[in-house]
PDB file of C-alpha atoms in Angstrom:
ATOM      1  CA  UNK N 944      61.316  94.466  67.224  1.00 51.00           C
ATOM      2  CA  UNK N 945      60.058  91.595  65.479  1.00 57.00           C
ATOM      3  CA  UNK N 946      61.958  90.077  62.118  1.00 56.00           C
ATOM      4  CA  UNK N 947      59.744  88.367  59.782  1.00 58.00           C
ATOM      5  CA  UNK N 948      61.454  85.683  56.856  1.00 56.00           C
ATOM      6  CA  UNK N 949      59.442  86.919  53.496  1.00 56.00           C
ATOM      7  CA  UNK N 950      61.389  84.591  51.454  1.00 53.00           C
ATOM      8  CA  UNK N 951      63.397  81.254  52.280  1.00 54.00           C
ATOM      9  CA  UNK N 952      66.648  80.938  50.262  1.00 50.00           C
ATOM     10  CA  UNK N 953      66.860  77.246  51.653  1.00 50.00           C
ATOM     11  CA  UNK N 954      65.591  73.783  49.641  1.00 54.00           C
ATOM     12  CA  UNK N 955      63.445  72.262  51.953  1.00 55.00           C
ATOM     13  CA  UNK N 956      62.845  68.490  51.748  1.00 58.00           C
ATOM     14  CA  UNK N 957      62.392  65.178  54.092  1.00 60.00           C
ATOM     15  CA  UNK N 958      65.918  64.821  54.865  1.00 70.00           C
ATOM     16  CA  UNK N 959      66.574  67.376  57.888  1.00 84.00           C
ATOM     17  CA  UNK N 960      66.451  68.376  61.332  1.00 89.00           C
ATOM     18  CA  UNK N 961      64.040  71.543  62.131  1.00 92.00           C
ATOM     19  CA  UNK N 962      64.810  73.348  65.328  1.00 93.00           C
ATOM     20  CA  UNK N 963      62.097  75.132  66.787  1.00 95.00           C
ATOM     21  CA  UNK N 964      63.571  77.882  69.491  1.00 93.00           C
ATOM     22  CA  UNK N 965      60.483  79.024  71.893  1.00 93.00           C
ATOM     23  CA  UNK N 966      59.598  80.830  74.932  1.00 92.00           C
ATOM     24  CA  UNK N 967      56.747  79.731  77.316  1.00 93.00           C
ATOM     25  CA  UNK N 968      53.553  80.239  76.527  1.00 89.00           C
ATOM     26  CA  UNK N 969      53.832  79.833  72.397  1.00 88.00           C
ATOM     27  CA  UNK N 970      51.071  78.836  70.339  1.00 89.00           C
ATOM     28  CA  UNK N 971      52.164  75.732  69.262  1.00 88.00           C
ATOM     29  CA  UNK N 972      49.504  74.732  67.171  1.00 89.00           C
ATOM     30  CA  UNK N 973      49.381  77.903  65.393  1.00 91.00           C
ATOM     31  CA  UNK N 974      53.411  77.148  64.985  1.00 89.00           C
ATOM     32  CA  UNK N 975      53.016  73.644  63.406  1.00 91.00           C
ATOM     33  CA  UNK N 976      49.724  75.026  61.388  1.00 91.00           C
ATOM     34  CA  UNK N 977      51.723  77.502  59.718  1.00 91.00           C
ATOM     35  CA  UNK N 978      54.662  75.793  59.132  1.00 90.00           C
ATOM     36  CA  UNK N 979      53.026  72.663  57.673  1.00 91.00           C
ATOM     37  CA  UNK N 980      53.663  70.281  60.759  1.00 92.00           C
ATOM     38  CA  UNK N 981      51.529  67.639  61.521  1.00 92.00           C
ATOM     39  CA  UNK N 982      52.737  66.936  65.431  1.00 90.00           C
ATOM     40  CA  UNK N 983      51.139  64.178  67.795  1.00 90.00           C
ATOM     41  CA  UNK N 984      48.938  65.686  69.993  1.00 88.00           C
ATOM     42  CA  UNK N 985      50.473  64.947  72.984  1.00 91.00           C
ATOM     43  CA  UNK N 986      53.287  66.918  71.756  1.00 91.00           C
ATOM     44  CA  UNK N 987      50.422  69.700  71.424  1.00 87.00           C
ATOM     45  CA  UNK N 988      49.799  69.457  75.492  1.00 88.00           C
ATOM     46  CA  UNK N 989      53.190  68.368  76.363  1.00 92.00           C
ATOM     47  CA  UNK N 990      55.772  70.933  75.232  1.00 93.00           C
ATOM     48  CA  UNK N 991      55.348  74.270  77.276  1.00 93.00           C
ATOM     49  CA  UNK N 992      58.601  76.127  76.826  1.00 92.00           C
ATOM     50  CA  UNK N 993      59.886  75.554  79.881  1.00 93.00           C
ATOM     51  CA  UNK N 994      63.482  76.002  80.245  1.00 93.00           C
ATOM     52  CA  UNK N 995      65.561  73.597  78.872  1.00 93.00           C
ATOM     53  CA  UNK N 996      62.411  71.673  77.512  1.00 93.00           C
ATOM     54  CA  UNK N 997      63.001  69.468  74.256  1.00 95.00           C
ATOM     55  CA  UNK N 998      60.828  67.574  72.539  1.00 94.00           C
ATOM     56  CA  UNK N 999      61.218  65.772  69.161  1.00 93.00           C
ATOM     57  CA  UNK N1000      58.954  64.117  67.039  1.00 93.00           C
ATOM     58  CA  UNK N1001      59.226  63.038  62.899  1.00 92.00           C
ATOM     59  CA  UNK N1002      57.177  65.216  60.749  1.00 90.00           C
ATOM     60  CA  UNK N1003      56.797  62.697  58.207  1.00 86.00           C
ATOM     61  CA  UNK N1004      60.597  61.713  57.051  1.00 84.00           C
ATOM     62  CA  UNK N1005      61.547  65.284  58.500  1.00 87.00           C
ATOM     63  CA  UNK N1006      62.952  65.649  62.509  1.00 91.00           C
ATOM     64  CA  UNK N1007      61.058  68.127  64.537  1.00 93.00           C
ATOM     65  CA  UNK N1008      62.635  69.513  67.787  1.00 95.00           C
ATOM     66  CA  UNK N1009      60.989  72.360  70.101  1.00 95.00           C
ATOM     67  CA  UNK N1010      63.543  73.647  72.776  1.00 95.00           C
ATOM     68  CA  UNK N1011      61.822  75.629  75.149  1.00 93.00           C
ATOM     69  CA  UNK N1012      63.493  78.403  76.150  1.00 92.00           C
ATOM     70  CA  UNK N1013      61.782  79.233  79.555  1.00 92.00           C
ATOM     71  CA  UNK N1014      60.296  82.301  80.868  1.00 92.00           C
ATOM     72  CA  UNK N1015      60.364  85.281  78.270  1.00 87.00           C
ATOM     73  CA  UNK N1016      61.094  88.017  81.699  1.00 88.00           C
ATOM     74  CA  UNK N1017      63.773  85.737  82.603  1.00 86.00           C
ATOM     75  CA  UNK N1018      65.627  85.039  79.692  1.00 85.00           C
ATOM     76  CA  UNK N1019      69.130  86.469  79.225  1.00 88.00           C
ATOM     77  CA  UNK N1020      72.254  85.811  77.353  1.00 88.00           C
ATOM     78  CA  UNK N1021      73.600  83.017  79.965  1.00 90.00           C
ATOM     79  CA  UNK N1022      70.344  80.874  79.994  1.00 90.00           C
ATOM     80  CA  UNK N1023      69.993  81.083  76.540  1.00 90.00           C
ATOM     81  CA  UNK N1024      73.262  79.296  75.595  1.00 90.00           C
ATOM     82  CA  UNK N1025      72.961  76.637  78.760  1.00 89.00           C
ATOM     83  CA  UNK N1026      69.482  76.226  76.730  1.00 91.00           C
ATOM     84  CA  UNK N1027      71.051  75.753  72.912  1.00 91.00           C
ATOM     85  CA  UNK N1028      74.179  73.866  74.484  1.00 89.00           C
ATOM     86  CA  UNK N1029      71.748  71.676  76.261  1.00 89.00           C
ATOM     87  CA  UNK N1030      70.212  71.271  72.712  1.00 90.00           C
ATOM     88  CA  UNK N1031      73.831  70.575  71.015  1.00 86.00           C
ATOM     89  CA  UNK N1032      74.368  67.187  72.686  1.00 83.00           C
ATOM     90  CA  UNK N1033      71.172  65.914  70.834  1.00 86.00           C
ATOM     91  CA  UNK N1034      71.466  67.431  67.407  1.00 84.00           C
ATOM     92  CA  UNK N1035      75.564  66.502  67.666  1.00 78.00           C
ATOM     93  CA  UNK N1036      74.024  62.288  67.662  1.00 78.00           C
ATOM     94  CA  UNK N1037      71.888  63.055  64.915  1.00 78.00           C
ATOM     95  CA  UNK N1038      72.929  62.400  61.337  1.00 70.00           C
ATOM     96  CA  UNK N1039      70.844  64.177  58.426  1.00 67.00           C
ATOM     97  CA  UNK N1040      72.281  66.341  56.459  1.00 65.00           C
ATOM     98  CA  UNK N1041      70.491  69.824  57.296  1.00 83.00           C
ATOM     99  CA  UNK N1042      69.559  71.430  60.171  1.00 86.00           C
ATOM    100  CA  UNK N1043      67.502  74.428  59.722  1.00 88.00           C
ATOM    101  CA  UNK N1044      67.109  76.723  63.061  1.00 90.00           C
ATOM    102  CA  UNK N1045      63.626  78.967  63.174  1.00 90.00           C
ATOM    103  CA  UNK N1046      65.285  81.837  66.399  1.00 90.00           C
ATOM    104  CA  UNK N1047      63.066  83.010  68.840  1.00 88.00           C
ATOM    105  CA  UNK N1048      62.711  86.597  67.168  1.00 83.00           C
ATOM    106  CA  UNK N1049      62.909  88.912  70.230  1.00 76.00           C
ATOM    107  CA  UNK N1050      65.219  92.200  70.122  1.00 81.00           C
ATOM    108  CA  UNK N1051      68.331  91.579  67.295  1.00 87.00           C
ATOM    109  CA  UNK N1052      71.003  91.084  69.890  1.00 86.00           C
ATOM    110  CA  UNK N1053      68.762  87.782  70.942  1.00 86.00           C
ATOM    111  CA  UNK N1054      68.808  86.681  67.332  1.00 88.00           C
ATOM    112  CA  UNK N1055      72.616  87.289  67.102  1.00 90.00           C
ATOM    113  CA  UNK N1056      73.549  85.816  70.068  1.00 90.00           C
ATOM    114  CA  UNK N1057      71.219  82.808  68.950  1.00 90.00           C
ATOM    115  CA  UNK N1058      73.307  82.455  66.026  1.00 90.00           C
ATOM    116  CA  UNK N1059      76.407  82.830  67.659  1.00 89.00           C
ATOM    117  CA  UNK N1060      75.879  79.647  70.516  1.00 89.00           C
ATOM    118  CA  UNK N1061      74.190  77.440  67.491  1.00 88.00           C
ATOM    119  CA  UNK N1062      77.546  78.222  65.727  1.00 86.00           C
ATOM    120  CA  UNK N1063      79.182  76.951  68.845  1.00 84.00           C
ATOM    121  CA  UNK N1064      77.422  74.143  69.157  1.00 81.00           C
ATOM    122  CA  UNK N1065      78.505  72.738  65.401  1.00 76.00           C
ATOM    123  CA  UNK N1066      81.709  73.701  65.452  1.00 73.00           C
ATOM    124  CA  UNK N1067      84.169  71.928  68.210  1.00 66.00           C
ATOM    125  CA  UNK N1068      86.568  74.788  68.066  1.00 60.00           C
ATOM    126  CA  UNK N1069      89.253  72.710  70.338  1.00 62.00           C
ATOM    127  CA  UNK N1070      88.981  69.666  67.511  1.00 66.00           C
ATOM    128  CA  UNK N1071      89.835  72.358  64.971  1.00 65.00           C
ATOM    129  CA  UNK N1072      93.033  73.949  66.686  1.00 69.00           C
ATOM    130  CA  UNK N1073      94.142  70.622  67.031  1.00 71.00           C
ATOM    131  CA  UNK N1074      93.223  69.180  63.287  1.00 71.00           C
ATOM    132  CA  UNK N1075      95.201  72.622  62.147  1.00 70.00           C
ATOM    133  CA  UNK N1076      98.130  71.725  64.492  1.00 75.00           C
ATOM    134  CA  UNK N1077      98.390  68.100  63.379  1.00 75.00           C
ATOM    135  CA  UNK N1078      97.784  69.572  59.287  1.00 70.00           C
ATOM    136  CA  UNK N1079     101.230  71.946  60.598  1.00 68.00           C
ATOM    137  CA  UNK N1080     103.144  68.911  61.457  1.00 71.00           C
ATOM    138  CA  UNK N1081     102.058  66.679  59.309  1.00 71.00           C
ATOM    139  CA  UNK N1082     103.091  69.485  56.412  1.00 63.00           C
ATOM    140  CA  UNK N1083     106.337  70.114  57.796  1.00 66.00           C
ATOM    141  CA  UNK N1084     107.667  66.811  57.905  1.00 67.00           C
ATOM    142  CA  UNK N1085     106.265  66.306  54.423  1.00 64.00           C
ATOM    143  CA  UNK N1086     108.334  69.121  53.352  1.00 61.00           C
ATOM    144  CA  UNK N1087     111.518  68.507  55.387  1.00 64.00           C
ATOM    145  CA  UNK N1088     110.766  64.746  53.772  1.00 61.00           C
ATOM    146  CA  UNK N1089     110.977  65.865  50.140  1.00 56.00           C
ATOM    147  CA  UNK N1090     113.831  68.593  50.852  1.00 57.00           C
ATOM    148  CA  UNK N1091     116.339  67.158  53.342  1.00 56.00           C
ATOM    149  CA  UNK N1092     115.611  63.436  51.640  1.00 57.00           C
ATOM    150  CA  UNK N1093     115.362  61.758  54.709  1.00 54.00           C
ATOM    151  CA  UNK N1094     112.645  60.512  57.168  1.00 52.00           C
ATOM    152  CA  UNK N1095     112.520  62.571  59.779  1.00 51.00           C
TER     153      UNK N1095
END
């Protein structure tokens, strides 16, 4: 099953990240050609798709980054997220202020599951139990403040 995008409902400009998620053996320069990428050409010989693989180059003011997913026969669920988590300690050090993720469009459970680990990888779900649990507190001894009238 292949899913194509026939419209993009997302304003494209300089300021962003593009994360390219690809198997071996992808035609990169047909990639870059059709998504308007000018890439160095030793990026052109360089990046295979090899598990794990990332490579990142500037597309004029833009961020490019290919992570290469490895061997399409050996892909499953668990090396795809070590491959995006492996991916989420670079994009985590980066500050722009979009990231927009073209998924490796195999069956639909690989493009949800995709979707699922890059949601993983942006949101520290520990750092928000523990925001919520300090929000909690923080609320309750605002309240017992303002009702009891006394500091603790």
């Amino acid at each position: 099953m292949n899913i194509e995008v026939t419209k993009k409902y997302i304003d494209m400009d300089n300021n962003q990240i593009k994360v390219f998620i690809l198997p071996e053996g992808i035609n990169s320069k047909l990639l870059f050609r059709k998504n308007k990428i000018k890439a160095p050409k030793n990026v052109l010989n360089d990046f295979k798709g090899n598990f794990k693989q990332i490579i990142q180059f500037y597309n004029q003011e833009e961020i490019i980054i290919l992570l290469g997913l490895g061997n399409k026969k050996e892909m499953d669920l668990d090396n795809l997220q070590h491959c995006i988590k492996h991916l989420g300690f670079l994009v985590s050090k980066m500050n722009k202020n979009k990231i927009v993720y073209y998924l490796y469009s195999g069956n639909i459970e690989l493009v949800k599951s995709q979707m699922d680990y890059i949601i993983d990888i942006h949101l520290d779900r520990k750092q928000m139990v523990k925001k919520y649990l300090n929000f909690k507190k923080t609320k309750k001894n605002i309240l017992n403040h303002d009702i009891l009238g006394n500091d603790n």
